[in-house]
XYZ file of C-alpha atoms in Angstrom:
579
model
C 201.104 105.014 13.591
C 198.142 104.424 15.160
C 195.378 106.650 13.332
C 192.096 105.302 15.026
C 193.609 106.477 18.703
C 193.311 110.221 17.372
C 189.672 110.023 16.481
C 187.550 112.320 18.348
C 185.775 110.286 21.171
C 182.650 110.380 20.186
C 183.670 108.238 17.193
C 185.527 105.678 19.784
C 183.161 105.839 21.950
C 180.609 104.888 18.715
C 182.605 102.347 17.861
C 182.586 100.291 21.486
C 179.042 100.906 21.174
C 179.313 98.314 18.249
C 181.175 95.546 19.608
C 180.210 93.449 22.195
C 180.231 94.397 25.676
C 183.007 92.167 26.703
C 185.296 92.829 23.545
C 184.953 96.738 24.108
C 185.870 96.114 27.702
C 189.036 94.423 26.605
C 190.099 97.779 24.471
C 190.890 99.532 27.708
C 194.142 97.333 27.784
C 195.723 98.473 24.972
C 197.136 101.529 25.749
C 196.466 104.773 28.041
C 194.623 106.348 25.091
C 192.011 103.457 24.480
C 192.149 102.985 28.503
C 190.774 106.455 29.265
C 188.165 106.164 26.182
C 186.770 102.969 27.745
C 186.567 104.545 31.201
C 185.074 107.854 29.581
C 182.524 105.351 27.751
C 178.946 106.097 28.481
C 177.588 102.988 28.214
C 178.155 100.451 31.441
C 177.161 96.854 31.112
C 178.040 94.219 33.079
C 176.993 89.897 32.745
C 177.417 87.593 35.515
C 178.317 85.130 33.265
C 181.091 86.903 31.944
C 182.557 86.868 36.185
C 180.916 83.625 37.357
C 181.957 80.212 35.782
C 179.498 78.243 37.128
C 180.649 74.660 36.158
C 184.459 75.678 38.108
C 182.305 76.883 41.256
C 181.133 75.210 44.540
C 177.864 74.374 45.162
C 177.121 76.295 47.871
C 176.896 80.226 47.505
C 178.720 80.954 50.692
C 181.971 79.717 49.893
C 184.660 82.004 49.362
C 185.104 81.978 45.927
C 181.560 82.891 44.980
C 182.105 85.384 47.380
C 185.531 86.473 45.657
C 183.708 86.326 42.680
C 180.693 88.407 43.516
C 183.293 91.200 44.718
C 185.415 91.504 41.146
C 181.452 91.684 39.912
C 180.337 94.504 42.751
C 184.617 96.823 42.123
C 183.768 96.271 38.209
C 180.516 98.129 38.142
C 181.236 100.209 41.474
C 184.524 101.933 39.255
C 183.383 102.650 36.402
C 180.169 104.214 37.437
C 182.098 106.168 40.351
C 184.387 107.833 37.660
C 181.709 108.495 35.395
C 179.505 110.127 38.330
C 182.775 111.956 39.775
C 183.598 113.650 36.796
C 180.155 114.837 36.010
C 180.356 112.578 32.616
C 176.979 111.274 31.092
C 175.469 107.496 32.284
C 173.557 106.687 28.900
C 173.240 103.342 30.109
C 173.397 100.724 32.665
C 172.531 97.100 31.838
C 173.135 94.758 34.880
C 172.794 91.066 34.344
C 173.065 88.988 37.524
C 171.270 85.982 36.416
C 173.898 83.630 37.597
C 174.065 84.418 40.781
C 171.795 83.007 44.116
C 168.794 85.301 45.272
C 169.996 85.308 48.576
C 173.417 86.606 47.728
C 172.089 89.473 45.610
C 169.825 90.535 48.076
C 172.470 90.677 50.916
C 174.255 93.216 48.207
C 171.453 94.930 47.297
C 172.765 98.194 48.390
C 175.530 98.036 46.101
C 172.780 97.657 43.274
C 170.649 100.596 45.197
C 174.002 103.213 45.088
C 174.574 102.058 41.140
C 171.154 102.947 40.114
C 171.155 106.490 42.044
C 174.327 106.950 40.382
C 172.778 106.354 36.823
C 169.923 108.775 37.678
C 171.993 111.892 38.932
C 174.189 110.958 35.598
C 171.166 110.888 33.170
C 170.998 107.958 32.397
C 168.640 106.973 28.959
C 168.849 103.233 29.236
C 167.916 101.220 31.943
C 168.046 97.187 32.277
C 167.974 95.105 34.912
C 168.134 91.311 34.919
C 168.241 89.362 38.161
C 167.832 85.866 39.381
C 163.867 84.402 39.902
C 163.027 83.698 43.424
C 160.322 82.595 45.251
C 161.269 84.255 48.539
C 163.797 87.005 47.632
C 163.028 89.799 45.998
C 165.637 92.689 45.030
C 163.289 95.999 46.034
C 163.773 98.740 43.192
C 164.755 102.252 45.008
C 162.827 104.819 44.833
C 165.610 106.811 43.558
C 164.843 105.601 40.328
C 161.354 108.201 40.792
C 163.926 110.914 39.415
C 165.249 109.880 36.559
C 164.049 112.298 33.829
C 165.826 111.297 30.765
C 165.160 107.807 31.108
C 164.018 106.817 27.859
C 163.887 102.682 28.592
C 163.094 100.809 31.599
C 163.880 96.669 31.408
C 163.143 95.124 34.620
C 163.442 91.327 34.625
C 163.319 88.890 36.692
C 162.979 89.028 40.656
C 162.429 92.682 40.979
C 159.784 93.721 43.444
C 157.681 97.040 42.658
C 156.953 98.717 46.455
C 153.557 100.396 47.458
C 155.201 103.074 48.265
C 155.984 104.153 44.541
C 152.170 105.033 44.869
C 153.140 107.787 47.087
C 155.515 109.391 44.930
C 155.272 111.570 41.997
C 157.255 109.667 38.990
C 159.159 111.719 36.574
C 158.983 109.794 33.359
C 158.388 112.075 30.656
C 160.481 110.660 28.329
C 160.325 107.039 28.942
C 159.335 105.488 25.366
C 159.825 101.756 25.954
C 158.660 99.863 28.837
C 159.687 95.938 29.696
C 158.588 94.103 33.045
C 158.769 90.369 32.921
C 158.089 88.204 36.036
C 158.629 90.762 38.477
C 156.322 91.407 41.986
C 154.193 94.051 42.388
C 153.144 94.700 46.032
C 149.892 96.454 44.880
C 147.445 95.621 42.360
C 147.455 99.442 41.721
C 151.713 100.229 41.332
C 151.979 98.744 38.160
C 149.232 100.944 36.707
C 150.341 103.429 38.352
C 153.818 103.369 37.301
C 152.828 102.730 33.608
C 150.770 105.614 33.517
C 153.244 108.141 34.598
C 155.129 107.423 31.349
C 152.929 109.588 29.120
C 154.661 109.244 26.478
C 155.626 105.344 26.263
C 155.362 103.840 22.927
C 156.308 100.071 23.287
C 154.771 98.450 26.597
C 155.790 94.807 27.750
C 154.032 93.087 30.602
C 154.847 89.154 31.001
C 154.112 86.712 34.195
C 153.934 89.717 36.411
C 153.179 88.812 40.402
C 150.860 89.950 42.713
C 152.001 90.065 46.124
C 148.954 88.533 48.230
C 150.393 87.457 52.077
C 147.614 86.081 54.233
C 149.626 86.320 57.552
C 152.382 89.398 58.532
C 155.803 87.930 58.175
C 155.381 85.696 54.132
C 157.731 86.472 52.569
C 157.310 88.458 49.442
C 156.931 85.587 46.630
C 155.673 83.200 48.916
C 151.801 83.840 48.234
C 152.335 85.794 44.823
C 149.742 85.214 42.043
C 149.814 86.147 38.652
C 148.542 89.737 38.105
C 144.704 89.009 36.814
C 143.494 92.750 35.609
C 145.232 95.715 34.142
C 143.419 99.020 32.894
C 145.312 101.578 31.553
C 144.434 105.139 30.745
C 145.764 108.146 28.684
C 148.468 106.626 26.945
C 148.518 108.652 23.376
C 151.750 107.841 22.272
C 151.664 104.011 22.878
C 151.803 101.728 19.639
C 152.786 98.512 20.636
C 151.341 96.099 23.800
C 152.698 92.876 24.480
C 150.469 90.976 27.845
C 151.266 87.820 28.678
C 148.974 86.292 31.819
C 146.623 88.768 32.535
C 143.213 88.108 32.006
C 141.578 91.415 31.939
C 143.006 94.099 29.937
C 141.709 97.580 29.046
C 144.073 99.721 27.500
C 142.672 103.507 26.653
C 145.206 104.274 23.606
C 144.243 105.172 20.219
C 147.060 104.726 18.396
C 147.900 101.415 18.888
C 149.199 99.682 16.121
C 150.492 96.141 17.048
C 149.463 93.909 19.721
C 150.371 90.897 21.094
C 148.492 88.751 24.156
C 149.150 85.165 25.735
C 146.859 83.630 27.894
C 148.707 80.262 28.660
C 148.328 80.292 32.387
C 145.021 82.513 32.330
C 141.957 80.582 33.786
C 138.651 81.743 32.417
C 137.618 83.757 28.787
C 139.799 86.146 28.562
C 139.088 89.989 28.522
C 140.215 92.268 25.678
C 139.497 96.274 25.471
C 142.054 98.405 23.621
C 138.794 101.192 23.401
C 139.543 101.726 20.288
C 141.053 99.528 17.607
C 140.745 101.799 14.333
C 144.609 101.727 13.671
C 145.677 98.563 14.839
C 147.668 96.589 12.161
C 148.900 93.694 13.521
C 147.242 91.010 16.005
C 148.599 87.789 17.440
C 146.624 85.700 20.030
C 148.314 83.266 21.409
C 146.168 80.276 23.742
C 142.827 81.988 23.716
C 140.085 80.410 24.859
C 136.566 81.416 23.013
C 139.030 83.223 20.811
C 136.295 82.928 17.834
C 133.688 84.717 20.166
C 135.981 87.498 20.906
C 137.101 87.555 16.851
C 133.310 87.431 16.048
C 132.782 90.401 18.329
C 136.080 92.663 17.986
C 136.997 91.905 13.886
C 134.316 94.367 12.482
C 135.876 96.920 14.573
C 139.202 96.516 13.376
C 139.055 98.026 9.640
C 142.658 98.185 8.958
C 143.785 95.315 10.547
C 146.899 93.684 8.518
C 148.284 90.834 10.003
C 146.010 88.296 12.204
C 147.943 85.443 14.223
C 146.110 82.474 15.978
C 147.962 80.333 17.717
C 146.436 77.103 19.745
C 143.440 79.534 20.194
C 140.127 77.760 21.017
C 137.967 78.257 18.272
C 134.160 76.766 17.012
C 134.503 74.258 14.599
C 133.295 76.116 11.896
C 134.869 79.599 11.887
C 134.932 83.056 9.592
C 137.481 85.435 9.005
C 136.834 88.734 7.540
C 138.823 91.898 6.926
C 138.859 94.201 3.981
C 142.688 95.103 5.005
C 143.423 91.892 5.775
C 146.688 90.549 4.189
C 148.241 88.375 6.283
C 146.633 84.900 8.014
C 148.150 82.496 9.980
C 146.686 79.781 12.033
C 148.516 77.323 14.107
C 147.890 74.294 16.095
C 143.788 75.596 16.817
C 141.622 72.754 17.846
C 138.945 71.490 16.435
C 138.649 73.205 13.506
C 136.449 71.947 10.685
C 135.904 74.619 8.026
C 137.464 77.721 7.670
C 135.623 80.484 6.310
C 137.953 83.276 4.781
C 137.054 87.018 3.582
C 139.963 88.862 3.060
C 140.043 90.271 -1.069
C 143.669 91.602 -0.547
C 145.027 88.889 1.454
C 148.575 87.623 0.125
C 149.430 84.957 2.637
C 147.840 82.221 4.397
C 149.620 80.344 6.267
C 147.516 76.634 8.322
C 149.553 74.267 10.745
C 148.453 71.652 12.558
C 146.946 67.805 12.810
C 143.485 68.169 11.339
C 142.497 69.013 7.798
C 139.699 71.316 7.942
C 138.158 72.637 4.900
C 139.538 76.016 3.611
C 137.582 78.411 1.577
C 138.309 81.686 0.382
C 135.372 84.234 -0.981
C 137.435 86.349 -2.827
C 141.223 86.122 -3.292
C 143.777 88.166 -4.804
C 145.913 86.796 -7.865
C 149.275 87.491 -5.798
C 147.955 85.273 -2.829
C 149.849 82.691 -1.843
C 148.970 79.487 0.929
C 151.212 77.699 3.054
C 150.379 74.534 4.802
C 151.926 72.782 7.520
C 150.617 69.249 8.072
C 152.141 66.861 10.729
C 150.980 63.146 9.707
C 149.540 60.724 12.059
C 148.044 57.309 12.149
C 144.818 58.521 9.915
C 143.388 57.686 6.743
C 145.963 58.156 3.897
C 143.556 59.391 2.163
C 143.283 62.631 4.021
C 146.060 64.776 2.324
C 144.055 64.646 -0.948
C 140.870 65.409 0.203
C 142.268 68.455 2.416
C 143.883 69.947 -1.136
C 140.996 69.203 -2.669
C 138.841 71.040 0.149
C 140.907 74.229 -0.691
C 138.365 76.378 -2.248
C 138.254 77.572 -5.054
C 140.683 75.464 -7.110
C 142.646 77.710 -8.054
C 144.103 78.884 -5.287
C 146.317 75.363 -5.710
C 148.337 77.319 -7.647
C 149.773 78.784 -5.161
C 150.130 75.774 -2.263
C 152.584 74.757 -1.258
C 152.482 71.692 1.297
C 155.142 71.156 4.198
C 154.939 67.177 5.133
C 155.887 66.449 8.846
C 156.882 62.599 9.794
C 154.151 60.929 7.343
C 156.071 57.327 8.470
C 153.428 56.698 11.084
C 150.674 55.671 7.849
C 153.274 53.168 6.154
C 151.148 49.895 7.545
C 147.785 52.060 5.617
C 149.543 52.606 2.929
C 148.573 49.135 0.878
C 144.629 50.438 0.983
C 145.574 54.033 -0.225
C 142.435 55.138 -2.845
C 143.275 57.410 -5.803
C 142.040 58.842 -8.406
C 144.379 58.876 -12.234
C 144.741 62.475 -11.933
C 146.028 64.089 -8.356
C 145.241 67.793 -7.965
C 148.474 70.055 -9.183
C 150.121 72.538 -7.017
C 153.110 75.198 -6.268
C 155.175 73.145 -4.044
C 156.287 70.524 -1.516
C 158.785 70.341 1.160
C 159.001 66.868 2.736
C 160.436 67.921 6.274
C 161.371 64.373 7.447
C 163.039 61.072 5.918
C 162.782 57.885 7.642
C 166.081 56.305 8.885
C 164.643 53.030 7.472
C 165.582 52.917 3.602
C 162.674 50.941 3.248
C 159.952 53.775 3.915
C 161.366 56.141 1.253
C 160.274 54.827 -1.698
C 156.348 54.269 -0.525
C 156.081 57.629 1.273
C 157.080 59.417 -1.754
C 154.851 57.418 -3.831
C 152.137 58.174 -1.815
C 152.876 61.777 -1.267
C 153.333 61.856 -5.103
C 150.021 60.032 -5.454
C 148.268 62.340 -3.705
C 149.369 65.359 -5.986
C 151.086 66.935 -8.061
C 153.641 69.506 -7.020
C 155.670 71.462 -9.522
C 158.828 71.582 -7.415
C 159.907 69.369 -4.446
C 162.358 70.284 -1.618
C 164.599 68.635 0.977
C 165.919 69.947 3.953
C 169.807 69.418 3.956
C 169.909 69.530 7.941
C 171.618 66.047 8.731
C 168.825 65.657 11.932
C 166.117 65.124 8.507
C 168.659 62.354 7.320
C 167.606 63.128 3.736
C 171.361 62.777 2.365
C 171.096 59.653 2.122
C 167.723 58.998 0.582
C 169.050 61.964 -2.602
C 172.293 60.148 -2.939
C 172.148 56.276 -2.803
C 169.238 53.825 -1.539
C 169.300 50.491 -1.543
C 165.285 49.047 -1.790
C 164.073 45.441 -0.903
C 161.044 44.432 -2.940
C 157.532 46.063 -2.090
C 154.720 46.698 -3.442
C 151.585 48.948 -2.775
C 148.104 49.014 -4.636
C 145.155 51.503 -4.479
C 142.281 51.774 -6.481
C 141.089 54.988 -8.073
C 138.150 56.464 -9.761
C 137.795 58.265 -12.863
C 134.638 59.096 -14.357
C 132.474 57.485 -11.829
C 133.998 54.077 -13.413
C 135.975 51.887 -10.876
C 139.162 51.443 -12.627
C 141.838 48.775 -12.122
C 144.438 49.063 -9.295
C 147.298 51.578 -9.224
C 150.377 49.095 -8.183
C 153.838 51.052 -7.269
C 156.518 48.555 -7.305
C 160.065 48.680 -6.675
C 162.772 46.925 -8.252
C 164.270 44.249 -5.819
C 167.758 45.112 -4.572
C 168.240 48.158 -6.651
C 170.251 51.087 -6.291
C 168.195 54.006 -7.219
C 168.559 57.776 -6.162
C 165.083 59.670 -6.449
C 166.365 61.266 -9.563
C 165.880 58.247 -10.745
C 162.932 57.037 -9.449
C 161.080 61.008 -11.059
C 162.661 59.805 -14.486
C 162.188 56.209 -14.567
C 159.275 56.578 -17.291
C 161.937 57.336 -19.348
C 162.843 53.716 -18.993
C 160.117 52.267 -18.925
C 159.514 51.604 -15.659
C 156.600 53.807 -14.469
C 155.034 53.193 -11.423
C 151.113 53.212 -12.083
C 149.392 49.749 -13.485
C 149.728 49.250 -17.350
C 146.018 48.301 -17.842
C 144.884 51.119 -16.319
C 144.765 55.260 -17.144
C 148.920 56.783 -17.339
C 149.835 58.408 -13.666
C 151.335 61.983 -14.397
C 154.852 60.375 -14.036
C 154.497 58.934 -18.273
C 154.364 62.773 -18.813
C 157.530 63.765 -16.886
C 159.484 65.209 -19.266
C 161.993 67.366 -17.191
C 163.923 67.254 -13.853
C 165.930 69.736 -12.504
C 168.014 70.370 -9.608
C 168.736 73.065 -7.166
C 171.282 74.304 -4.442
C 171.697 77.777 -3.761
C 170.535 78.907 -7.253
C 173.043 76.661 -8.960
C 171.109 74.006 -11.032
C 172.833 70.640 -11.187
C 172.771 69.182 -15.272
C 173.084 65.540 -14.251
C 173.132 63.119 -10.956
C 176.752 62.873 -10.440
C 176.896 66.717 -10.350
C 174.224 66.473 -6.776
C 176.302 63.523 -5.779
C 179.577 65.587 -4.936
C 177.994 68.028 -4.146
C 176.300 66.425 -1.252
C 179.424 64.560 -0.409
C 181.157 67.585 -0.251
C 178.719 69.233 2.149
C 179.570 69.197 5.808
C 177.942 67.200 8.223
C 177.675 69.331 11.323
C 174.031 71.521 11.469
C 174.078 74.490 9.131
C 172.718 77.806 11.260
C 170.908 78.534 7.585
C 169.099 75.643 6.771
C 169.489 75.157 2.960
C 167.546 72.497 0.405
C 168.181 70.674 -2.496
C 164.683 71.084 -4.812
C 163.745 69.249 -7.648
C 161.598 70.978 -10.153
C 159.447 68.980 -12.446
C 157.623 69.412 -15.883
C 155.460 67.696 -17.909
């Protein structure tokens, strides 16, 4: 007996809510019971990719079976919002995906999308989202029908959606609109987008990305023809609102207290950009994404940003020697920022720090808490080898080295440098290392991670078991020709003799092996000279998945026994070391 078909139908329907919208379209098949919940189903969504195979179809738009195609899409939508509407049944939501289809063709049917949205409004519909193919001339024009939709709680408009002038002349009804989403859509005034925003009183999340500006300089362009990115915003009265994402606008004001998280990109904008939230004393979190003069605007705007949290810079212009304060302040990250030098760092409760990118700059922290912890990213290029020291060693003070942990990117570029490397008998310690890259060449293995090794001290050291970092094959078996490398090294003002790291010609060796060759004698640093930290090794021990591996044979199955394809969850193998 069939027990769920009995359920009340707001359980059914709560359960197609939780698949996917194609499986919970396929339920309606399976017998009248199930075929009258999916038609009594508040929630209509509809893909074009789920109607148009695009590989199996002609080129050209016009022919029939797009056409064919395009009308199973147009009787899907058209019946089930017809027998929702006819029986007075509530539209929660209507999410319309026609992404894969030509702008010309959905504008010759755009009264088909005009009747489906009037439908949604006189069935109260919450949930609104609308995704439809980018065009530079054809532009789907939303109704004005949509002015009356009360209970509309989100509004997703995507793609090539045009906003009329005339909305300007209505009054909008959007009291309970809480989310609002508009990405590359045309505006035909500078002033409807304001004006639209700011009849949503009590929207919460706000999303404004690549929106156009409709600028014709002769009657007759078509709409996108001589669009330009929107270039100033100002918003007013918006209480409720608590998160702002703006990507290509160069002036923003936003009048809203309560914000609390805020996000801006300016990629594509121009000049310096413009930044007024009027009042920044509860915003949290901050992410600036391609900024230019972002230090000036940080320098300016930081002090009035007490509780700020979270502070993202990303490939933000900023002066070579910048400072970073905040009281609150307890997440940092800065990525791929030009030009930086020093890096000047204020935050007493920070607990993570997190620096990517080519240069080195020195990094110094004023006061830091004892649960901080620092993550660098470094991508290795042809520059002195000598570099990844002296950037740990800029870390100030030294104990935050504790806490480091180092992510190497494609060091292989220095090999040919590599001979010349200078360094000291005692490398600074620290938390970690993930080497994020092995060479295909076997060759390169053994003097990268002698350099990298040279250079400091980590207690544990990862590999990435993704078979695009090939590093398989440098844990299990490696075959070595003979090669040697020298450096020379200071210790106590005193010039000391070389450090030579040698390999053993034509032997197998895993890098097990090569941590635990003291053991054996055969310890890479030069016997005249001071002991490297490798005569010290005491202990190695391996990890997968919290299982620790007793012995090399153990790894070596289990590697085998790994699959080759790409994982989704990217796992490691780390070695953990002690002296």
């Amino acid at each position: 007996m069939d027990r769920i078909s009995v359920l009340p139908k707001t359980i059914l329907h709560d359960i197609l809510g939780r698949l996917p919208d194609k499986d919970a379209a396929k339920t309606s098949v399976l017998s009248k019971s199930w075929s009258e919940t999916w038609f009594s189903f508040p929630v209509v969504a509809a893909w074009s990719k789920d109607f148009f195979n695009l590989p199996e179809l002609p080129l050209s738009p016009e022919d029939p079976l797009w056409l064919s195609k395009l009308d199973i899409f147009i009787e899907y939508v058209s019946k089930r919002l017809r027998r929702l509407h006819d029986q007075g049944l509530a539209v929660k939501e209507l999410k319309l995906c026609m992404e894969d289809t030509c702008a010309s063709m959905l504008v010759s049917q755009s009264h088909h999308i005009d009747k489906w949205i009037q439908m949604a409004s006189e069935s109260g519909v919450e949930v609104l989202q609308l995704y439809l193919t980018r065009s530079n001339d054809k532009f789907y024009n939303l109704p004005l029908c949509l002015a009356e939709a009360k209970s509309l709680t989100k509004l997703v408009l995507n793609g090539g959606i045009r906003l009329d002038p005339a909305f300007l002349n209505h009054s909008l009804k959007f009291f309970s609109v809480r989310t609002l989403f508009f990405c590359g859509i045309l505006v035909g005034d500078e002033r409807v987008m304001e004006h639209f925003i700011s009849h949503c009183p009590l929207v919460e999340n706000l999303t404004l990305i690549l929106c156009l500006l409709y600028k014709p300089s002769s009657v007759g362009d078509p709409p996108g023809s001589r669009a330009d990115y929107v270039k100033s915003l100002s918003l007013h009265g918006l209480q409720k609102l608590k998160q702002v994402e703006v990507q290509g606008i160069g002036e923003v004001y936003i009048d809203a207290q309560n914000i609390e998280k805020l996000f801006y990109n300016g990629a594509i904008v121009d000049t310096s950009f413009k930044l007024n939230l009027g009042s920044y004393k509860n915003l949290r979190w901050l992410s600036l994404w391609f900024v230019k003069r972002a230090d000036m605007w940080l320098l300016e705007q930081l002090p009035k940003i007490p509780f700020l949290e979270s502070l993202i810079l990303n490939h933000c212009s900023l002066c070579e020697r910048t400072n970073i304060s905040g009281p609150q302040l307890k997440f940092l990250k800065l990525t791929n920022c030009p030009n930086l030098k020093e890096i000047n760092i204020d935050a007493p409760n920070l607990l993570s720090c997190e620096y990517s990118g080519k240069d080195e700059p020195v990094i110094s922290f004023r006061e830091i808490s004892n649960q901080l912890e620092v993550n660098a990213h470094i991508l290795m290029t042809r520059q002195p080898v000598d570099r990844l020291r002296q950037f740990i060693q800029n870390i100030e003070p030294q104990e935050v080295l504790t806490s480091l942990s180092l992510f190497i990117f494609h060091p292989y570029s220095i090999i040919e440098s590599l001979g010349t490397l200078p360094c000291s008998s005692s490398p600074p310690s620290i938390k970690h290392m993930q080497l994020c890259s092995v060479s295909h060449r076997q060759t390169q293995y053994f003097p990268v991670l002698s350099w990298l090794l040279s250079s400091c001290f980590p207690e544990t050291i990862s590999f990435s078991l993704d078979c695009n970092f090939n590093t398989r094959a440098f844990m299990v078996r490696v075959s070595f020709v003979e090669r040697s490398i020298s450096s020379s090294y200071q210790h106590k003002e005193k010039v000391m003799e070389p450090l030579t790291l040698s390999v053993i010609s034509q032997k197998q060796q895993y890098f097990y092996e090569m941590l635990m060759c003291s053991k054996k004698g055969e310890c890479h640093c030069y016997s005249r000279g001071p002991e490297c930290w490798w005569h010290g090794l005491k202990v190695v021990k391996i990890t997968h998945l919290e299982r620790t591996y007793a012995n090399i044979e153990d790894l070596k199955a289990m590697l085998n026994a790994l699959p080759l394809s790409d994982n989704s969850k990217e796992e490691f193998i780390t070695f953990t070391l002690e002296l």
